[in-house]
Short mmCIF file of C-alpha atoms in Angstrom, two decimals:
data_model
loop_
_atom_site.label_atom_id
_atom_site.label_comp_id
_atom_site.label_asym_id
_atom_site.label_seq_id
_atom_site.Cartn_x
_atom_site.Cartn_y
_atom_site.Cartn_z
CA UNK Z 740 175.46 139.78 117.92
CA UNK Z 741 172.98 137.86 116.08
CA UNK Z 742 171.28 139.50 113.17
CA UNK Z 743 167.88 140.88 113.61
CA UNK Z 744 165.42 140.10 111.17
CA UNK Z 745 163.93 143.06 109.31
CA UNK Z 746 160.32 143.46 107.70
CA UNK Z 747 159.70 146.02 105.15
CA UNK Z 748 156.37 146.65 103.03
CA UNK Z 749 152.59 146.47 103.46
CA UNK Z 750 150.99 143.35 105.39
CA UNK Z 751 148.10 141.72 103.82
CA UNK Z 752 144.75 143.33 104.22
CA UNK Z 753 142.60 141.92 107.22
CA UNK Z 754 140.76 138.96 105.79
CA UNK Z 755 138.89 138.09 109.25
CA UNK Z 756 139.67 135.91 112.01
CA UNK Z 757 142.77 136.17 114.35
CA UNK Z 758 144.37 139.42 113.45
CA UNK Z 759 147.57 138.14 114.88
CA UNK Z 760 147.77 135.22 112.31
CA UNK Z 761 150.03 136.92 109.88
CA UNK Z 762 151.65 139.37 112.33
CA UNK Z 763 155.35 139.50 111.63
CA UNK Z 764 157.82 139.08 114.61
CA UNK Z 765 161.08 137.76 115.76
CA UNK Z 766 162.90 136.92 119.07
CA UNK Z 767 165.00 140.21 119.86
CA UNK Z 768 168.33 139.56 121.85
CA UNK Z 769 167.67 142.80 124.12
CA UNK Z 770 164.22 142.40 125.34
CA UNK Z 771 165.29 140.82 128.62
CA UNK Z 772 166.23 144.56 129.51
CA UNK Z 773 163.65 146.57 131.27
CA UNK Z 774 161.27 148.79 129.12
CA UNK Z 775 162.42 152.35 130.02
CA UNK Z 776 159.27 153.57 128.58
CA UNK Z 777 157.01 151.83 130.96
CA UNK Z 778 154.18 153.96 131.98
CA UNK Z 779 154.55 152.33 135.24
CA UNK Z 780 158.12 154.12 135.81
CA UNK Z 781 156.72 157.55 134.77
CA UNK Z 782 157.22 157.46 130.93
CA UNK Z 783 155.15 159.41 128.60
CA UNK Z 784 154.44 160.93 125.22
CA UNK Z 785 154.62 164.57 126.00
CA UNK Z 786 154.20 165.88 122.42
CA UNK Z 787 153.51 165.18 118.93
CA UNK Z 788 153.29 166.94 115.87
CA UNK Z 789 150.26 165.27 114.70
CA UNK Z 790 147.71 162.68 115.99
CA UNK Z 791 144.50 163.41 113.80
CA UNK Z 792 143.57 159.61 113.66
CA UNK Z 793 144.93 158.21 116.89
CA UNK Z 794 146.76 159.47 119.77
CA UNK Z 795 150.17 159.85 120.79
CA UNK Z 796 149.62 158.16 124.30
CA UNK Z 797 148.74 154.70 122.76
CA UNK Z 798 152.31 154.54 121.98
CA UNK Z 799 153.12 153.39 125.50
CA UNK Z 800 150.12 151.40 126.42
CA UNK Z 801 150.92 148.01 127.99
CA UNK Z 802 149.86 144.89 126.35
CA UNK Z 803 149.70 144.10 122.70
CA UNK Z 804 147.59 146.48 120.60
CA UNK Z 805 143.97 145.15 120.00
CA UNK Z 806 142.06 145.68 116.48
CA UNK Z 807 138.19 146.07 116.15
CA UNK Z 808 137.28 145.82 112.29
CA UNK Z 809 134.24 147.69 112.91
CA UNK Z 810 135.19 150.38 115.41
CA UNK Z 811 135.08 153.85 113.17
CA UNK Z 812 134.76 157.46 114.61
CA UNK Z 813 133.91 160.78 112.92
CA UNK Z 814 137.56 160.69 111.53
CA UNK Z 815 137.56 157.25 110.20
CA UNK Z 816 138.98 153.91 111.51
CA UNK Z 817 139.94 154.18 115.29
CA UNK Z 818 143.18 152.49 115.67
CA UNK Z 819 145.06 151.60 118.90
CA UNK Z 820 148.20 153.21 118.23
CA UNK Z 821 149.63 156.84 117.19
CA UNK Z 822 148.32 157.63 113.60
CA UNK Z 823 148.76 160.72 111.51
CA UNK Z 824 147.14 162.34 108.59
CA UNK Z 825 148.51 161.47 105.16
CA UNK Z 826 151.04 164.09 104.16
CA UNK Z 827 151.03 166.18 100.80
CA UNK Z 828 153.17 167.66 98.35
CA UNK Z 829 153.10 171.18 97.55
CA UNK Z 830 151.25 171.43 94.30
CA UNK Z 831 149.08 169.23 91.78
CA UNK Z 832 152.29 169.01 89.60
CA UNK Z 833 154.21 167.37 92.62
CA UNK Z 834 151.51 165.92 94.89
CA UNK Z 835 153.91 163.62 96.70
CA UNK Z 836 155.50 164.35 100.11
CA UNK Z 837 159.02 165.75 100.19
CA UNK Z 838 161.81 163.27 100.86
CA UNK Z 839 162.44 165.15 104.42
CA UNK Z 840 158.83 165.26 105.60
CA UNK Z 841 158.33 163.31 108.57
CA UNK Z 842 156.08 163.28 111.83
CA UNK Z 843 157.47 163.03 115.26
CA UNK Z 844 156.58 162.49 118.83
CA UNK Z 845 158.76 163.28 121.95
CA UNK Z 846 158.88 160.39 124.64
CA UNK Z 847 159.89 161.03 128.24
CA UNK Z 848 161.65 157.83 129.91
CA UNK Z 849 160.10 156.78 132.82
CA UNK Z 850 163.78 156.31 134.31
CA UNK Z 851 167.06 157.54 132.64
CA UNK Z 852 169.32 154.99 131.31
CA UNK Z 853 171.38 153.34 128.69
CA UNK Z 854 169.11 152.10 125.77
CA UNK Z 855 170.14 148.68 124.26
CA UNK Z 856 167.06 148.05 121.93
CA UNK Z 857 164.15 149.53 120.50
CA UNK Z 858 160.93 147.87 119.31
CA UNK Z 859 158.77 150.10 116.64
CA UNK Z 860 155.42 148.02 116.49
CA UNK Z 861 153.10 148.55 113.64
CA UNK Z 862 150.46 145.65 114.56
CA UNK Z 863 147.46 146.18 112.78
CA UNK Z 864 148.94 149.22 110.63
CA UNK Z 865 148.89 147.23 107.51
CA UNK Z 866 149.12 149.62 104.80
CA UNK Z 867 148.95 152.72 106.68
CA UNK Z 868 152.52 152.51 108.42
CA UNK Z 869 155.21 154.66 107.92
CA UNK Z 870 157.84 153.72 105.03
CA UNK Z 871 160.59 154.07 107.27
CA UNK Z 872 161.12 155.53 111.24
CA UNK Z 873 164.36 156.95 113.03
CA UNK Z 874 164.66 157.26 116.75
CA UNK Z 875 167.02 159.91 118.53
CA UNK Z 876 167.71 160.35 122.01
CA UNK Z 877 168.98 163.22 124.60
CA UNK Z 878 169.96 163.56 128.19
CA UNK Z 879 168.37 166.73 129.54
CA UNK Z 880 167.82 167.37 133.40
CA UNK Z 881 164.87 168.38 135.03
CA UNK Z 882 161.52 168.44 133.56
CA UNK Z 883 161.72 170.05 130.34
CA UNK Z 884 158.79 171.30 128.34
CA UNK Z 885 158.27 170.04 124.74
CA UNK Z 886 159.41 173.52 123.53
CA UNK Z 887 162.73 173.33 125.41
CA UNK Z 888 163.43 169.85 124.14
CA UNK Z 889 162.98 170.97 120.61
CA UNK Z 890 165.31 174.22 121.02
CA UNK Z 891 168.36 174.65 118.87
CA UNK Z 892 170.73 173.99 121.73
CA UNK Z 893 169.72 170.62 122.51
CA UNK Z 894 171.93 167.88 120.98
CA UNK Z 895 170.36 164.79 119.93
CA UNK Z 896 172.12 161.40 119.31
CA UNK Z 897 170.91 159.15 116.65
CA UNK Z 898 169.78 155.78 118.03
CA UNK Z 899 168.30 154.28 114.83
CA UNK Z 900 169.23 156.11 111.58
CA UNK Z 901 165.97 156.06 109.15
CA UNK Z 902 165.26 152.68 108.14
CA UNK Z 903 162.62 151.00 106.07
CA UNK Z 904 160.09 149.30 108.31
CA UNK Z 905 157.09 146.87 107.77
CA UNK Z 906 153.34 146.76 108.46
CA UNK Z 907 151.70 144.70 111.02
CA UNK Z 908 155.25 143.79 112.27
CA UNK Z 909 157.26 144.11 115.41
CA UNK Z 910 160.66 146.18 113.80
CA UNK Z 911 163.37 145.75 116.41
CA UNK Z 912 166.48 147.63 116.37
CA UNK Z 913 169.68 147.06 118.45
CA UNK Z 914 171.22 150.22 119.90
CA UNK Z 915 174.90 150.74 120.41
CA UNK Z 916 175.07 154.25 121.81
CA UNK Z 917 176.29 154.13 125.40
CA UNK Z 918 175.17 157.20 126.91
CA UNK Z 919 172.41 157.84 129.55
CA UNK Z 920 169.29 159.51 128.17
CA UNK Z 921 166.29 161.16 129.46
CA UNK Z 922 164.21 161.56 126.31
CA UNK Z 923 163.72 160.06 123.00
CA UNK Z 924 162.16 161.82 119.57
CA UNK Z 925 160.24 159.05 117.37
CA UNK Z 926 159.92 160.00 113.67
CA UNK Z 927 157.99 158.34 111.00
CA UNK Z 928 158.86 159.07 107.38
CA UNK Z 929 156.86 160.56 105.95
CA UNK Z 930 153.67 159.53 107.96
CA UNK Z 931 151.48 156.77 109.14
CA UNK Z 932 150.72 154.96 112.18
CA UNK Z 933 152.81 153.12 114.97
CA UNK Z 934 150.74 151.04 117.31
CA UNK Z 935 153.48 150.55 120.24
CA UNK Z 936 156.97 151.78 121.22
CA UNK Z 937 159.27 149.73 123.38
CA UNK Z 938 162.72 150.98 124.76
CA UNK Z 939 164.92 148.20 126.21
CA UNK Z 940 167.61 149.26 128.57
CA UNK Z 941 169.41 149.60 131.79
CA UNK Z 942 168.39 152.33 134.62
CA UNK Z 943 171.14 154.69 135.14
CA UNK Z 944 169.89 156.92 138.52
CA UNK Z 945 171.01 160.25 139.45
CA UNK Z 946 173.63 160.01 142.06
CA UNK Z 947 172.72 163.32 143.86
CA UNK Z 948 169.09 162.63 143.91
CA UNK Z 949 169.90 159.26 145.78
CA UNK Z 950 172.46 160.87 147.98
CA UNK Z 951 169.70 163.47 148.90
CA UNK Z 952 167.18 160.58 149.68
CA UNK Z 953 169.63 158.92 151.88
CA UNK Z 954 167.43 155.77 153.09
CA UNK Z 955 165.56 154.64 149.90
CA UNK Z 956 164.59 151.07 148.24
CA UNK Z 957 168.21 149.91 146.97
CA UNK Z 958 166.71 147.17 144.80
CA UNK Z 959 164.09 149.36 143.25
CA UNK Z 960 163.94 149.36 139.48
CA UNK Z 961 163.58 152.96 139.20
CA UNK Z 962 166.57 153.79 141.36
CA UNK Z 963 168.72 151.17 139.47
CA UNK Z 964 168.08 147.86 140.89
CA UNK Z 965 167.70 145.03 138.46
CA UNK Z 966 166.69 141.24 138.32
CA UNK Z 967 169.91 138.89 137.24
CA UNK Z 968 168.22 135.73 137.07
CA UNK Z 969 164.99 133.85 138.23
CA UNK Z 970 163.99 130.12 138.50
CA UNK Z 971 160.74 130.48 136.89
CA UNK Z 972 159.05 132.76 134.49
CA UNK Z 973 155.97 130.83 133.87
CA UNK Z 974 153.07 133.44 134.86
CA UNK Z 975 154.58 136.64 135.21
CA UNK Z 976 158.07 138.33 135.01
CA UNK Z 977 160.16 138.46 138.19
CA UNK Z 978 160.67 142.28 137.15
CA UNK Z 979 157.47 143.21 138.48
CA UNK Z 980 158.57 142.67 142.14
CA UNK Z 981 160.82 145.53 141.84
CA UNK Z 982 158.27 147.98 139.89
CA UNK Z 983 157.15 151.23 141.57
CA UNK Z 984 154.02 151.10 144.01
CA UNK Z 985 151.83 148.21 144.87
CA UNK Z 986 150.47 146.04 142.61
CA UNK Z 987 146.94 146.30 141.43
CA UNK Z 988 146.29 142.93 140.04
CA UNK Z 989 147.01 139.33 140.30
CA UNK Z 990 149.33 139.37 137.18
CA UNK Z 991 151.18 142.67 138.55
CA UNK Z 992 153.65 140.77 140.72
CA UNK Z 993 155.54 137.25 140.12
CA UNK Z 994 153.92 134.07 140.12
CA UNK Z 995 155.72 130.53 139.29
CA UNK Z 996 153.81 127.44 138.05
CA UNK Z 997 152.97 124.57 140.79
CA UNK Z 998 155.84 122.41 141.64
CA UNK Z 999 155.49 118.73 141.89
CA UNK Z 1000 159.06 118.21 143.11
CA UNK Z 1001 160.93 118.96 146.56
CA UNK Z 1002 162.51 122.18 145.28
CA UNK Z 1003 161.72 125.69 145.52
CA UNK Z 1004 161.91 128.99 143.53
CA UNK Z 1005 163.91 132.00 143.62
CA UNK Z 1006 164.87 135.58 142.19
CA UNK Z 1007 168.47 136.86 142.30
CA UNK Z 1008 169.05 140.78 142.39
CA UNK Z 1009 171.65 143.36 141.77
CA UNK Z 1010 171.39 146.48 144.17
CA UNK Z 1011 171.81 149.91 142.62
CA UNK Z 1012 175.13 149.61 144.18
CA UNK Z 1013 176.92 148.62 147.28
CA UNK Z 1014 174.41 149.72 150.18
CA UNK Z 1015 173.60 149.26 153.81
CA UNK Z 1016 170.26 147.35 154.26
CA UNK Z 1017 168.33 148.21 157.43
CA UNK Z 1018 164.66 146.90 156.49
CA UNK Z 1019 162.74 144.71 154.27
CA UNK Z 1020 159.54 144.43 152.78
CA UNK Z 1021 157.87 141.47 151.12
CA UNK Z 1022 154.41 142.25 149.71
CA UNK Z 1023 151.85 139.58 148.40
CA UNK Z 1024 149.03 141.88 147.41
CA UNK Z 1025 146.35 140.11 145.07
CA UNK Z 1026 148.22 136.82 145.54
CA UNK Z 1027 145.55 134.88 147.59
CA UNK Z 1028 145.53 131.11 146.96
CA UNK Z 1029 148.50 131.19 145.22
CA UNK Z 1030 150.97 133.26 147.12
CA UNK Z 1031 154.35 131.78 148.19
CA UNK Z 1032 153.99 129.68 151.55
CA UNK Z 1033 157.36 130.79 153.16
CA UNK Z 1034 160.08 133.21 151.84
CA UNK Z 1035 163.60 133.67 153.18
CA UNK Z 1036 166.06 136.59 152.00
CA UNK Z 1037 169.87 136.54 151.49
CA UNK Z 1038 172.43 139.12 150.92
CA UNK Z 1039 176.12 138.93 149.45
CA UNK Z 1040 178.60 141.82 149.01
CA UNK Z 1041 180.58 141.36 145.65
CA UNK Z 1042 180.04 139.16 143.01
CA UNK Z 1043 182.31 136.43 144.61
CA UNK Z 1044 180.89 137.01 148.23
CA UNK Z 1045 179.09 134.27 150.30
CA UNK Z 1046 175.41 134.57 150.77
CA UNK Z 1047 174.21 135.57 154.35
CA UNK Z 1048 170.78 135.15 155.06
CA UNK Z 1049 169.28 138.20 156.55
CA UNK Z 1050 165.56 136.90 156.81
CA UNK Z 1051 165.07 133.06 157.70
CA UNK Z 1052 162.45 131.40 156.10
CA UNK Z 1053 159.29 133.11 157.46
CA UNK Z 1054 155.58 131.97 156.81
CA UNK Z 1055 153.82 134.58 154.61
CA UNK Z 1056 150.22 135.55 154.72
CA UNK Z 1057 148.23 135.98 151.47
CA UNK Z 1058 147.45 139.39 149.99
CA UNK Z 1059 149.40 141.00 152.82
CA UNK Z 1060 152.42 143.31 153.46
CA UNK Z 1061 155.10 141.96 155.38
CA UNK Z 1062 157.63 144.11 157.02
CA UNK Z 1063 160.79 143.61 158.85
CA UNK Z 1064 163.68 145.47 160.60
CA UNK Z 1065 166.90 143.94 160.65
CA UNK Z 1066 168.81 143.79 163.85
CA UNK Z 1067 171.59 145.57 162.44
CA UNK Z 1068 172.42 146.91 159.19
CA UNK Z 1069 174.11 144.75 156.55
CA UNK Z 1070 176.56 145.69 153.40
CA UNK Z 1071 175.36 144.09 150.35
CA UNK Z 1072 175.69 144.24 146.43
CA UNK Z 1073 173.11 141.52 145.83
CA UNK Z 1074 170.20 139.95 147.06
CA UNK Z 1075 168.28 136.84 146.58
CA UNK Z 1076 164.73 136.11 147.68
CA UNK Z 1077 163.81 132.30 147.94
CA UNK Z 1078 160.26 131.12 148.24
CA UNK Z 1079 159.00 127.99 149.30
CA UNK Z 1080 157.97 125.89 147.62
CA UNK Z 1081 156.25 127.99 144.84
CA UNK Z 1082 153.61 130.55 144.20
CA UNK Z 1083 154.18 134.20 144.20
CA UNK Z 1084 154.68 137.68 145.71
CA UNK Z 1085 154.00 140.95 144.47
CA UNK Z 1086 156.84 143.34 145.56
CA UNK Z 1087 160.33 143.03 147.35
CA UNK Z 1088 161.53 146.27 148.97
CA UNK Z 1089 165.10 146.32 150.72
CA UNK Z 1090 165.55 149.89 152.50
CA UNK Z 1091 169.08 151.10 153.11
CA UNK Z 1092 171.37 153.64 152.01
CA UNK Z 1093 174.47 153.56 149.68
CA UNK Z 1094 177.97 153.13 151.06
CA UNK Z 1095 180.83 155.56 150.34
CA UNK Z 1096 181.97 152.86 147.90
CA UNK Z 1097 178.55 152.38 146.47
CA UNK Z 1098 178.23 156.12 145.77
CA UNK Z 1099 181.51 156.34 144.20
CA UNK Z 1100 180.85 153.72 141.49
CA UNK Z 1101 177.60 155.68 140.49
CA UNK Z 1102 179.84 158.49 139.64
CA UNK Z 1103 182.44 156.41 137.49
#
């Protein structure tokens, strides 16, 4: 694996102009995975020991952090992140924090999964960022309270050991622990501010839940579906097409650049497991003058199977949900959406149920 660039120490004080001009970042090899801590999947920061200057919920906000140099409140500078007060020592003779002092936040992942990489973003925290961070993960069924997660019998796995980080920087960490996780514990040593937390990985669904549902969306991200490849990522990512709910804005879907050739655009998906697909839906919500003109959908069973068209090239209407019932169920492990010639869709839904073989693969 390519070495990940590390950042340490303070950044320069803000001197005016574009606050991102001296922001330190790098290309991280794991960011093609989905963000398991995305609020749209149901993630949340459920507790923190201290949030004196800035609220813990800011950690999972979409988009990059913003900075207003003139925005102050009753407690001081208002920051777009999670910021704790300064820790102190025990006496005038020893005013410094102890080595073990730290602040923490508990994060519920939006979808359980295997974490492949983490970004602890300290954007705009230039001299008030933590000296180091660490991240742990655990898997707890149900909806545990913060007190239950902090109980002595909960086992936590170290994902990121205590590591120095830099201010005003995207601090990235590859994660090698391969277990399914539901919650994280983020620690900053000894105190300070973190703007955003991104947790990249692969969704691992609960087989018992899917079995109880029976028929469900077998390509949905929250159920374990994923985007394998896409022809065009110019305006917005293809993973938006399998996010929960309907899109609420134009950029909450997938849109390609305008083609000036005779080709077309496409997305290839892996279903949660082998399934019998019975119906599908293509939604172009909020895509009005830029929705795809026509779309077709094909599936295949197995990595080497032949593609079989289940929806022939069909005219799409702008800002509209299109529903199709298949004449008979089709067994598939993968799907491909083709749009002609370009444009976008907001969501693709494939409704079906897992085969016995598909269910068995989730238990292995």
